[in-house]
PDB file of C-alpha atoms in Angstrom:
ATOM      1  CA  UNK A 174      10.772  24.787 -10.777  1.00  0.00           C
ATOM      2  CA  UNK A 175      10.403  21.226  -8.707  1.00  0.00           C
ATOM      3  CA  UNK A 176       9.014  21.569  -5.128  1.00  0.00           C
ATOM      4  CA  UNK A 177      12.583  20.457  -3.989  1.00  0.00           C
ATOM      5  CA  UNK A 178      14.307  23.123  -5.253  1.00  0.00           C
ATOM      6  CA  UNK A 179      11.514  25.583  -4.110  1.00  0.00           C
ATOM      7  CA  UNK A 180      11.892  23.951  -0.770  1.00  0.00           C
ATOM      8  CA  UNK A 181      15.827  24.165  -0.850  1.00  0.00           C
ATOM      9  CA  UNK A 182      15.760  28.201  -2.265  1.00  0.00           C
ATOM     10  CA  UNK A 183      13.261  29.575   0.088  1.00  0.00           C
ATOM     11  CA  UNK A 184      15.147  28.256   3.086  1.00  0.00           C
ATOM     12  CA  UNK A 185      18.176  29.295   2.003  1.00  0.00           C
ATOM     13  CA  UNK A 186      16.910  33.072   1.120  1.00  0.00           C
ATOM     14  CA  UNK A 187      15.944  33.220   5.195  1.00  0.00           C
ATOM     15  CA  UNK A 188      19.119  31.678   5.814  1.00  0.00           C
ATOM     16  CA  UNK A 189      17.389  29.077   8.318  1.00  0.00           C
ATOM     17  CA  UNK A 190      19.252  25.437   8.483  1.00  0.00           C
ATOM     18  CA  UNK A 191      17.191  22.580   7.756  1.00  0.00           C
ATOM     19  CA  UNK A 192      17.578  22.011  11.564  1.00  0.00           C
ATOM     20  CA  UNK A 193      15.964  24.998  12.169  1.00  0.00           C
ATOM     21  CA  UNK A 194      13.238  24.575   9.221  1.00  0.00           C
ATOM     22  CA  UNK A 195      12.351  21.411  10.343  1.00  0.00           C
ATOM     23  CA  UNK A 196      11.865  22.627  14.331  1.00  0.00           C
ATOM     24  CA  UNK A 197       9.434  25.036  12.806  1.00  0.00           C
ATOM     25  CA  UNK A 198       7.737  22.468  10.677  1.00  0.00           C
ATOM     26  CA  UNK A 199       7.831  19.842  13.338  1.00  0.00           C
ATOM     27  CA  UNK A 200       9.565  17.733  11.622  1.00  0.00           C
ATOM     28  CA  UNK A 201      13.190  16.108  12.149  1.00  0.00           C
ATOM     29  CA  UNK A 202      15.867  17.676   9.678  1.00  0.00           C
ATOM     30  CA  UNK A 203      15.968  14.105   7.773  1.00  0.00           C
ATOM     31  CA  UNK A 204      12.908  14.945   6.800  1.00  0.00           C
ATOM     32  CA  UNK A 205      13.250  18.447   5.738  1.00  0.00           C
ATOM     33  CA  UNK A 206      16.581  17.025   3.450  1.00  0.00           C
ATOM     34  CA  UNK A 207      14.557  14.075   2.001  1.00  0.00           C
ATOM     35  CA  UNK A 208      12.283  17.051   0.995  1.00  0.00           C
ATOM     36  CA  UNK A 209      15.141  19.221  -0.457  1.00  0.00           C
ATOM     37  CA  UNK A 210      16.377  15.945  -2.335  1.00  0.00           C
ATOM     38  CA  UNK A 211      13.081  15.132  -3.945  1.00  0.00           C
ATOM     39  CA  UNK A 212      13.560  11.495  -2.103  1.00  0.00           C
ATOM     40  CA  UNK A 213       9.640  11.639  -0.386  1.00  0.00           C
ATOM     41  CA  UNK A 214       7.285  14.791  -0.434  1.00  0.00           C
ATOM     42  CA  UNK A 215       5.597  16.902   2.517  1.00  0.00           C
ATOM     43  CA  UNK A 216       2.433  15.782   3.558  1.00  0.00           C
ATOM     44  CA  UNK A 217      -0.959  18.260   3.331  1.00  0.00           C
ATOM     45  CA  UNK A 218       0.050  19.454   6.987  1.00  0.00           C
ATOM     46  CA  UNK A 219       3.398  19.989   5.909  1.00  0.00           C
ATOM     47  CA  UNK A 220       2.811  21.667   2.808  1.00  0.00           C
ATOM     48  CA  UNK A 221       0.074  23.930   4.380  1.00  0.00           C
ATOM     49  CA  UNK A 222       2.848  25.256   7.525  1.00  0.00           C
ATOM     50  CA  UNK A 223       5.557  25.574   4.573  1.00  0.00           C
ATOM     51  CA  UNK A 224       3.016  28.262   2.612  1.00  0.00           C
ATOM     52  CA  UNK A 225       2.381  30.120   5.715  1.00  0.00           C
ATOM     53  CA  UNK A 226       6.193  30.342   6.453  1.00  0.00           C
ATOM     54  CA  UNK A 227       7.520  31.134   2.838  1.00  0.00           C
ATOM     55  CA  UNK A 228       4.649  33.541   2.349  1.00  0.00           C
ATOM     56  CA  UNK A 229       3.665  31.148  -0.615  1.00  0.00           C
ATOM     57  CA  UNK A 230       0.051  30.157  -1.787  1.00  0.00           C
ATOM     58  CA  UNK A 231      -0.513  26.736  -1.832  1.00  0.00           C
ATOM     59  CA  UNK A 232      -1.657  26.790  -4.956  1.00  0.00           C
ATOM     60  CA  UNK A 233       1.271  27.502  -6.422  1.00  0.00           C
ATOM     61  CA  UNK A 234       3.176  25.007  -4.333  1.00  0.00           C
ATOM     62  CA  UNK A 235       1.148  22.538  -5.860  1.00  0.00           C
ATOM     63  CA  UNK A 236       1.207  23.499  -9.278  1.00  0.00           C
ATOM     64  CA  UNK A 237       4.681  24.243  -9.371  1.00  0.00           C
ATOM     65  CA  UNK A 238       5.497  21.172  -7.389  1.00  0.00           C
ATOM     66  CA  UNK A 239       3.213  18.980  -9.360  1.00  0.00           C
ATOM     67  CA  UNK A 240       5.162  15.883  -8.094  1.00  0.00           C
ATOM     68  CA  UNK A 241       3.395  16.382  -4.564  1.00  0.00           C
ATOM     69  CA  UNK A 242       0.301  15.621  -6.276  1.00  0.00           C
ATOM     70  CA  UNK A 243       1.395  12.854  -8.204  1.00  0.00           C
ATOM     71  CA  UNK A 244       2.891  11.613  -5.059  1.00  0.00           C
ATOM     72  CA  UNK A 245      -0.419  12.065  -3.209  1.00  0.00           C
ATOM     73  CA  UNK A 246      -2.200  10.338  -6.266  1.00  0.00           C
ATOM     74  CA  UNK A 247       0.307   7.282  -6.064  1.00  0.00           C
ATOM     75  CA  UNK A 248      -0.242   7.316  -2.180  1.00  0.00           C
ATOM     76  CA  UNK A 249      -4.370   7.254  -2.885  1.00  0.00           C
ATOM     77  CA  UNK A 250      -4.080   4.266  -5.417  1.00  0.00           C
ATOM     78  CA  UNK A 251      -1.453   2.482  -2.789  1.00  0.00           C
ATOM     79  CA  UNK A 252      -4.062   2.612  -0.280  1.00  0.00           C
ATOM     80  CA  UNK A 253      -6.897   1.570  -2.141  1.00  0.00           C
ATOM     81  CA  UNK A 254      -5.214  -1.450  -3.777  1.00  0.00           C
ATOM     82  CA  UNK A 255      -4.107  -2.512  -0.337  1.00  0.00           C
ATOM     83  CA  UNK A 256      -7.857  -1.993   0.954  1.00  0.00           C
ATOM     84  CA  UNK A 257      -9.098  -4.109  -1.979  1.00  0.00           C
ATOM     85  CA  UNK A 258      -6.362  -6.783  -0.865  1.00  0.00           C
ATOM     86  CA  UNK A 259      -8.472  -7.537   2.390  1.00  0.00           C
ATOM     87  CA  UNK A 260     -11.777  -9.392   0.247  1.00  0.00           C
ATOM     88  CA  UNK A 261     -10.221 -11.977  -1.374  1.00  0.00           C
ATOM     89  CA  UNK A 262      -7.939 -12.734   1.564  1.00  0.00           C
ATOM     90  CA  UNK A 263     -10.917 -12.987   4.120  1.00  0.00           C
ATOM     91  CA  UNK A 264     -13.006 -14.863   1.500  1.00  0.00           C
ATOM     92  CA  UNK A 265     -10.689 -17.289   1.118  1.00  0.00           C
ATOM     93  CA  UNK A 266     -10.279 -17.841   4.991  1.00  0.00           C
ATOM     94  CA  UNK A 267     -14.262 -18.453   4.804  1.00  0.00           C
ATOM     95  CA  UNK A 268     -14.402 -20.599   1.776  1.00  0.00           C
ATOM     96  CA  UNK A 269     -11.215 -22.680   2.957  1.00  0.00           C
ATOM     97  CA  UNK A 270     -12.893 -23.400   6.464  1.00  0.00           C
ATOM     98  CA  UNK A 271     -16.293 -24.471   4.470  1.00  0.00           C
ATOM     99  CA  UNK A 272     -14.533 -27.272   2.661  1.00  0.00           C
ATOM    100  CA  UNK A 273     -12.021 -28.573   5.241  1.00  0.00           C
ATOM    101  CA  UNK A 274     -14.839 -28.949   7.610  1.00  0.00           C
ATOM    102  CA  UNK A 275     -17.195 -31.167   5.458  1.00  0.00           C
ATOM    103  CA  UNK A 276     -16.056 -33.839   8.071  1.00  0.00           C
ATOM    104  CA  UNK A 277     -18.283 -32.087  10.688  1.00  0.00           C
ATOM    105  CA  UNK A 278     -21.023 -30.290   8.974  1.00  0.00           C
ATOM    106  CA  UNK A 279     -21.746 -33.006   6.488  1.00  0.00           C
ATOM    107  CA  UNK A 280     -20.154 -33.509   2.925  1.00  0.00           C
ATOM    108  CA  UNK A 281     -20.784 -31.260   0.130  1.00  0.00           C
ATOM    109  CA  UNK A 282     -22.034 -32.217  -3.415  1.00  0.00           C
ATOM    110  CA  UNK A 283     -18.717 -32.714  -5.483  1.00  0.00           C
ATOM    111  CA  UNK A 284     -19.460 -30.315  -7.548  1.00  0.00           C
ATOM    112  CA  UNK A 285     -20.084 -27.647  -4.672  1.00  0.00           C
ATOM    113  CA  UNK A 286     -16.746 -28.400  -3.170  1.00  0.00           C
ATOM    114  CA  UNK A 287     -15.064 -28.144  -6.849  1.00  0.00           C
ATOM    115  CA  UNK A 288     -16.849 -24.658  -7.153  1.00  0.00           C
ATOM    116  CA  UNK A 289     -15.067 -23.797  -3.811  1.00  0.00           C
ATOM    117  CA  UNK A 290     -12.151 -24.695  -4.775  1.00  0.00           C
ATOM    118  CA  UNK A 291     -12.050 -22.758  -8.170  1.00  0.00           C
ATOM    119  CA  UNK A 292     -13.497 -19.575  -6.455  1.00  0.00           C
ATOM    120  CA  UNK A 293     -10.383 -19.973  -4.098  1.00  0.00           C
ATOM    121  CA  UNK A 294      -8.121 -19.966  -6.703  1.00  0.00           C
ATOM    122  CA  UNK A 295      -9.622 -17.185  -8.436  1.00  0.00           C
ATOM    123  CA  UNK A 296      -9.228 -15.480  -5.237  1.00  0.00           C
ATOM    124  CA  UNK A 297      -5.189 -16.104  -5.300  1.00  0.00           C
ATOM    125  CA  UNK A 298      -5.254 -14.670  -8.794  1.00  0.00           C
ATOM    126  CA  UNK A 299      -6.885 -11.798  -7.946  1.00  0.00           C
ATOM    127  CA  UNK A 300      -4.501 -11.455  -4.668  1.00  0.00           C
ATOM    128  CA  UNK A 301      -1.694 -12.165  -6.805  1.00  0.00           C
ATOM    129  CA  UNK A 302      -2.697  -9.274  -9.498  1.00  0.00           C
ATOM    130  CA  UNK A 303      -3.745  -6.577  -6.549  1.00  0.00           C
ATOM    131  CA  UNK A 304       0.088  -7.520  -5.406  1.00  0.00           C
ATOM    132  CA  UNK A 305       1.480  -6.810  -8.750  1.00  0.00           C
ATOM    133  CA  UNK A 306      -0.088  -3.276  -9.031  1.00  0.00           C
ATOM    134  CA  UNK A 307       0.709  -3.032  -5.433  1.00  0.00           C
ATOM    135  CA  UNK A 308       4.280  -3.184  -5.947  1.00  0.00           C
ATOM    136  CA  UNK A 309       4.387  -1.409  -9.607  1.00  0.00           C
ATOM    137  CA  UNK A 310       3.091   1.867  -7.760  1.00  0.00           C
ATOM    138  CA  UNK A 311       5.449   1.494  -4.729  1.00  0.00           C
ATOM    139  CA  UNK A 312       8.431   1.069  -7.933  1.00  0.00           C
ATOM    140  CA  UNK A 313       7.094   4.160  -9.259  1.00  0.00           C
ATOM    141  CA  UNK A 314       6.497   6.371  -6.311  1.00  0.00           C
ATOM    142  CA  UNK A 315       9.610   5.366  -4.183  1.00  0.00           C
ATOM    143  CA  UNK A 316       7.573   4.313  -1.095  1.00  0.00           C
ATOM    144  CA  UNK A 317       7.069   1.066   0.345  1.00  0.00           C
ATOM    145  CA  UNK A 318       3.159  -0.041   1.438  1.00  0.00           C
ATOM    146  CA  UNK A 319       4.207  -3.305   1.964  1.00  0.00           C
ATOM    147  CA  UNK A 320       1.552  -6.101   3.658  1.00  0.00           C
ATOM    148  CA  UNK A 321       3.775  -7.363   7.024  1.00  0.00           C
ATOM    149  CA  UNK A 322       5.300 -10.544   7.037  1.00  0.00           C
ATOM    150  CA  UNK A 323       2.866 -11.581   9.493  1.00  0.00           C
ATOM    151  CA  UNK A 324       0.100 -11.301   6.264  1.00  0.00           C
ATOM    152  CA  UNK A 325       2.133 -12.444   3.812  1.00  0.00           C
ATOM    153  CA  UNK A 326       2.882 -15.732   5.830  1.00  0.00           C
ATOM    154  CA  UNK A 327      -0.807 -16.122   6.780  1.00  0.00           C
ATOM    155  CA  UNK A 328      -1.359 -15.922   3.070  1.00  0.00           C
ATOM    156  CA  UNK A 329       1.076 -18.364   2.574  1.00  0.00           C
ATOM    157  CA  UNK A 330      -0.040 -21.115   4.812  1.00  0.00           C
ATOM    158  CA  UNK A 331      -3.611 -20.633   3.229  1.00  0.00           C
ATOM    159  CA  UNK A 332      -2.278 -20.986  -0.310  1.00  0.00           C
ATOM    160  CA  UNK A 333      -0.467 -24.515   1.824  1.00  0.00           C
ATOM    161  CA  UNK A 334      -3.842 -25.767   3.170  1.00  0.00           C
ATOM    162  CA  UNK A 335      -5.692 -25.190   0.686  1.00  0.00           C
ATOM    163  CA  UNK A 336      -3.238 -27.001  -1.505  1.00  0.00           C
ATOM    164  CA  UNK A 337      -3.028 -29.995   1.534  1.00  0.00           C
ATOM    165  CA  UNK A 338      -7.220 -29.895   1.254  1.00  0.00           C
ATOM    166  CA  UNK A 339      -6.871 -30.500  -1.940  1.00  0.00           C
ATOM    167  CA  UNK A 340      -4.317 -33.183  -1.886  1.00  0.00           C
ATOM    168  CA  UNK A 341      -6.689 -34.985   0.626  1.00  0.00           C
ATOM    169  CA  UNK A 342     -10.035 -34.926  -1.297  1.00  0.00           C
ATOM    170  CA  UNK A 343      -8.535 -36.262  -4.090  1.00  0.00           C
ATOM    171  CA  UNK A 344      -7.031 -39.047  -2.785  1.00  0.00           C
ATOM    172  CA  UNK A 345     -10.329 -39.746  -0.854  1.00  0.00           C
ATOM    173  CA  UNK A 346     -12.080 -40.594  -4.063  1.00  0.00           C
TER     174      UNK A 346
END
């Protein structure tokens, strides 16, 4: 039996709403019927209250339920990929700023600023395939980890300048 319909059956057997389930749980009752509908999954907190009420053991909400850890699983990799986002991002902020201000600090070997330039667009590949997985997982899992628009347009106009850099050094020589 799926956690939802666990969920759904116990609450029904006490005949409690899922108003009133979800004021014990302290959670709003749009919660408590995403639950029921297998649309999102309780968190640990959740799930830990919900064995204590239902006289369940957690153990078996978890086994039987198995698509709470899945869920939790999908939730862990989310995360992580969107940690691992940050290096190449910041990396590229660095290595941008080193090239575009050869003007101040003195110009690089050629081949130095070529090297920079091919790291940077390693980094975008490696943005570009942490993206991919990114949004993969949130197809699979049904939630959304999305970086804000705010990050995705700063990524954007580095992709731009770096793209305007390298407009400018060529036609330099």
């Amino acid at each position: 039996m799926e956690l939802k319909e666990i969920l759904k059956d116990k609450r029904k057997q006490i005949g409690w709403t899922q108003e009133k389930l979800a004021e014990e749980l302290l959670v709003t009752s749009k919660t408590v019927s995403n639950w029921e509908t297998g649309k999102t999954f309780p968190d640990i907190e959740s799930l830990i209250r919900i064995a204590k009420l239902y006289h369940l053991s957690l153990d078996n909400l978890l086994t039987e339920g198995s698509d709470v850890v899945k869920d939790i699983e999908r939730k862990t990799r989310l995360n992580t990929l969107k940690k691992f986002m940050w290096f190449p991002s910041v990396l590229n902020i660095i290595l941008i700023m080193i090239v575009s201000q050869q003007g101040i600090f003195g110009k690089l070997p050629t081949i130095t600023t070529i090297l920079l330039l091919v790291s940077i667009a390693l980094n975008v590949i490696v943005l570009s395939f942490f993206n991919r997985e990114v949004k993969q997982e949130e197809q699979l899992s049904g939630i959304s980890i999305h970086p804000s628009k705010r990050t995705q347009g700063f990524l954007l106009f580095v992709v731009l300048f770096l793209g305007a850099m390298l407009f400018g050094y060529l036609t330099k020589h």
